[in-house]
Amino acid sequence: MLRVIGALLWKDLLSELRGRALLAALVVFALLTVVVFNYALDLERTVRASVGAGVLWVTIVFAATLALNRVFAAEREHALHEGLLLAPVERLAIYFGKLLSGLLFVLLVEAVVLPVFALLYDLPVAQPLNLAVLLLGTLGYLLPGTLLAALAAHARAREVLLPVLLFPVAMPVILSAVRASQEVLAGSAWVRVAPAFNLLVASDIIFLALAVLLFDQVVAE
Amino acid sequence: MQKNTGLKILSVSSVLLLVAALYMVFVYAPLEAVMGAVQRVFYFHVAAGWVGALAFFVAFAAGLLHLRRGSLLADRVALCSTEIGLVFMSMNIVSGAIWARPIWNTWWTWDPRLTTATITWLLYAAYLLLRQGIEDPQRRARFAAVYGVIAFASVPLTFAAIRIFRSIHPVVIGAGAPGAKGSFDMTPAMRDTLLFSVLVFTVLYGTLLWHRLRLEQLSERVAQMRLRLLQG
């Protein structure tokens, strides 16, 4: 199964390298979001610490949603979906392959956006604890996201439908991630970070379990 | 068309029960000392919230049953129950806002219960949109069931996430938060009225579900007849 996941991940990376240009578009979009927020909220120095975490997470969530919309796009556009399903591999491997390629893309976007964000908003985002929150939050958003992207891929108006389906489901992940980041950026002690952080971990585990249990039903023919 | 006596009896008794509940809410239950008449919204507010939760739970259970057995009846129950749940959830949210205006001095506040109710409402609206976007009935049933399970699991997590912030919503049944505003002690007459309202709304839910299921079955029969007509 690990080999299959690796192969799927490599396939998505290779097609990106050969000019799908998704990553570049995601990075530019995320940077634009950061800039727009600065003026939309007219961020003063004093409110930056509390609002900054929210800006960072909305930016990540927007970029991740765009990435998720493309996760099954290549398969759909070139009618490769059946080929993928006909391959003698476990269905769950398809889920994890797509989850990991999505995670890799969004983490790469974050790697570019984070330094720029730190510079523009003057916030200490590069702390280990905040990086852990970023990883867990991104994962927590993509866990139900990849599953729902597979659902939306078969529906009409799928690009609009995906965020409508995903935002309310991912609400606990987004809320606890924002809360945890806020506390970390404000320099709070671990006791104040812990409730949100633990809930984030719990949400990740629950969404992982649900995805493992339900993905077979999504790809069944 | 066949007669449906059971449904007719249930419909008539629902109406009678609803009239009785209205009498209890407006006449039998005493006037609350501090809040006055606006407190009377409480009985149907709680009852509607209860039916919303019950309806979404029924939809969740029906979705699981569909995933297990592939029963299309279970899928129909899930759809109908979700629609009814959305209506009662809307009643719950709107009646809460009407009460909150004089008591909390605002129509809305981002309290855990209010926010969770709203996100739950959005979840099940998304559920109906998903169904609308899929043509194939088998796939629609399966995907809807999958989404129903995820949606149902995320609601308590959302509640926990928002609870990290402070709450001002009163908890009338059981122990409330010390900062709650607009709380009160129920007299026996108030308790009777609340329990009766919850009972009446539950019966009303059953009646509506039956009606809605029958409608769904009829519309499917019409669709089949049309198909046969076009082919024949």
XYZ file of C-alpha atoms in Angstrom, chain A residues 9-201:
193
model
C 2.155 11.043 -5.091
C 4.965 10.866 -7.657
C 2.441 10.938 -10.524
C 0.845 14.145 -9.223
C 4.228 15.761 -8.581
C 5.482 14.838 -12.038
C 2.440 16.265 -13.801
C 2.857 19.437 -11.737
C 6.526 19.666 -12.713
C 5.597 19.206 -16.374
C 3.682 22.409 -16.400
C 0.338 22.235 -14.675
C 1.428 25.419 -12.866
C -0.991 24.878 -9.998
C 1.593 25.593 -7.329
C 2.633 28.969 -8.772
C -1.016 30.055 -9.018
C -1.681 28.975 -5.425
C 1.321 30.910 -4.095
C 0.393 34.102 -5.933
C -3.226 33.782 -4.818
C -2.193 33.303 -1.179
C 0.111 36.341 -1.287
C -2.688 38.440 -2.792
C -5.010 37.342 -0.003
C -2.498 38.450 2.615
C -2.168 41.877 0.975
C -5.929 42.339 0.535
C -6.542 41.504 4.197
C -4.035 44.100 5.304
C -6.084 46.849 3.663
C -9.534 45.326 4.209
C -8.918 45.230 7.955
C -6.648 48.300 8.078
C -4.412 46.457 10.497
C -2.886 48.636 13.182
C 0.164 47.484 15.074
C -1.830 46.814 18.250
C -4.483 44.522 16.729
C -2.092 42.610 14.497
C -1.267 39.931 17.050
C -4.895 38.962 17.639
C -6.158 39.370 14.071
C -2.981 38.049 12.393
C -3.716 34.407 13.236
C -7.139 34.736 11.633
C -5.698 36.322 8.487
C -3.084 33.580 8.224
C -5.659 30.806 8.561
C -8.185 32.271 6.156
C -5.365 32.594 3.622
C -4.371 28.956 4.128
C -7.972 27.744 3.964
C -8.615 29.645 0.715
C -5.447 28.294 -0.899
C -6.173 24.761 0.330
C -9.727 24.941 -1.078
C -8.351 25.913 -4.501
C -5.850 23.055 -4.289
C -8.616 20.600 -3.344
C -10.675 21.690 -6.338
C -7.810 20.508 -8.556
C -7.070 17.275 -6.668
C -9.267 15.081 -8.844
C -9.361 17.463 -11.819
C -6.709 15.789 -13.975
C -8.377 12.399 -13.532
C -11.753 13.850 -14.462
C -10.645 15.911 -17.444
C -8.738 13.059 -19.059
C -11.201 10.358 -17.975
C -8.482 8.697 -15.917
C -10.795 8.100 -12.995
C -11.873 4.687 -14.273
C -8.258 3.758 -14.938
C -7.351 4.630 -11.386
C -10.247 2.551 -10.061
C -9.503 -0.381 -12.359
C -5.911 -0.570 -11.123
C -5.464 -3.541 -8.770
C -4.759 -1.394 -5.706
C -6.539 -0.741 -2.474
C -9.041 2.105 -2.786
C -7.739 3.661 0.374
C -4.323 4.084 -1.267
C -5.963 6.490 -3.737
C -7.276 8.545 -0.827
C -3.918 8.713 0.927
C -2.048 9.441 -2.314
C -4.352 12.390 -2.996
C -4.257 13.519 0.638
C -0.444 13.567 0.647
C -0.077 15.359 -2.692
C -2.592 17.969 -1.494
C -0.739 18.297 1.812
C 2.598 18.680 0.038
C 1.231 21.430 -2.244
C -0.375 23.412 0.568
C 2.710 23.072 2.807
C 4.865 24.381 -0.062
C 2.511 27.353 -0.400
C 2.785 27.945 3.356
C 6.592 27.762 3.134
C 6.539 30.716 0.732
C 3.703 32.687 2.341
C 4.857 32.353 5.955
C 8.096 34.387 5.676
C 6.291 37.074 3.667
C 3.474 37.133 6.221
C 5.983 37.376 9.109
C 7.689 40.292 7.344
C 4.518 42.218 6.458
C 2.675 41.655 9.738
C 5.738 41.584 12.012
C 4.593 38.479 13.896
C 6.730 35.605 15.300
C 5.111 32.869 13.181
C 8.170 30.607 12.923
C 7.918 29.180 16.461
C 7.993 25.356 16.606
C 4.600 25.236 18.344
C 2.982 27.441 15.695
C 4.529 25.309 12.945
C 3.007 22.243 14.630
C -0.383 24.009 14.681
C 0.021 24.871 10.993
C 0.811 21.265 10.084
C -2.036 19.798 12.162
C -4.524 22.426 10.991
C -3.640 21.998 7.322
C -3.872 18.225 7.698
C -7.166 18.567 9.564
C -8.612 20.662 6.738
C -7.406 18.311 3.996
C -8.538 15.085 5.726
C -12.282 15.752 5.236
C -11.413 17.977 2.235
C -9.937 15.170 0.123
C -12.919 12.933 0.888
C -15.437 15.667 0.023
C -13.473 16.612 -3.116
C -14.025 13.035 -4.289
C -17.763 13.508 -3.611
C -17.953 16.893 -5.316
C -16.028 15.616 -8.363
C -19.204 13.787 -9.450
C -21.597 16.672 -8.837
C -22.752 19.630 -10.894
C -21.161 23.007 -10.060
C -18.423 21.119 -8.206
C -16.039 24.061 -7.756
C -18.707 25.993 -5.850
C -20.099 22.958 -4.077
C -16.808 21.874 -2.485
C -16.337 24.885 -0.161
C -20.060 24.858 0.677
C -19.728 21.215 1.765
C -16.338 21.554 3.413
C -16.437 24.835 5.375
C -19.123 23.805 7.899
C -17.605 20.315 8.289
C -14.089 21.678 8.829
C -15.328 24.350 11.240
C -13.879 22.668 14.385
C -10.463 22.399 12.704
C -10.474 26.024 11.526
C -11.706 27.377 14.879
C -9.295 25.425 17.046
C -6.364 26.139 14.702
C -7.072 29.897 14.740
C -7.447 29.832 18.523
C -4.208 27.887 19.033
C -2.278 30.179 16.655
C -3.677 33.274 18.379
C -2.462 32.086 21.769
C 0.952 31.051 20.445
C 1.461 34.367 18.582
C 0.410 36.286 21.706
C 3.139 34.421 23.618
C 0.737 32.625 25.998
C 1.793 29.730 28.220
C 1.037 26.149 27.171
C -1.986 25.938 29.533
C -3.758 28.538 27.410
C -2.770 26.916 24.110
C -3.581 23.364 25.233
C -7.444 23.288 24.967
C -7.453 24.415 21.329
C -4.382 22.338 20.462
C -5.826 19.146 21.946
C -9.137 19.680 20.193
C -7.242 20.132 16.917
C -5.474 16.798 17.437
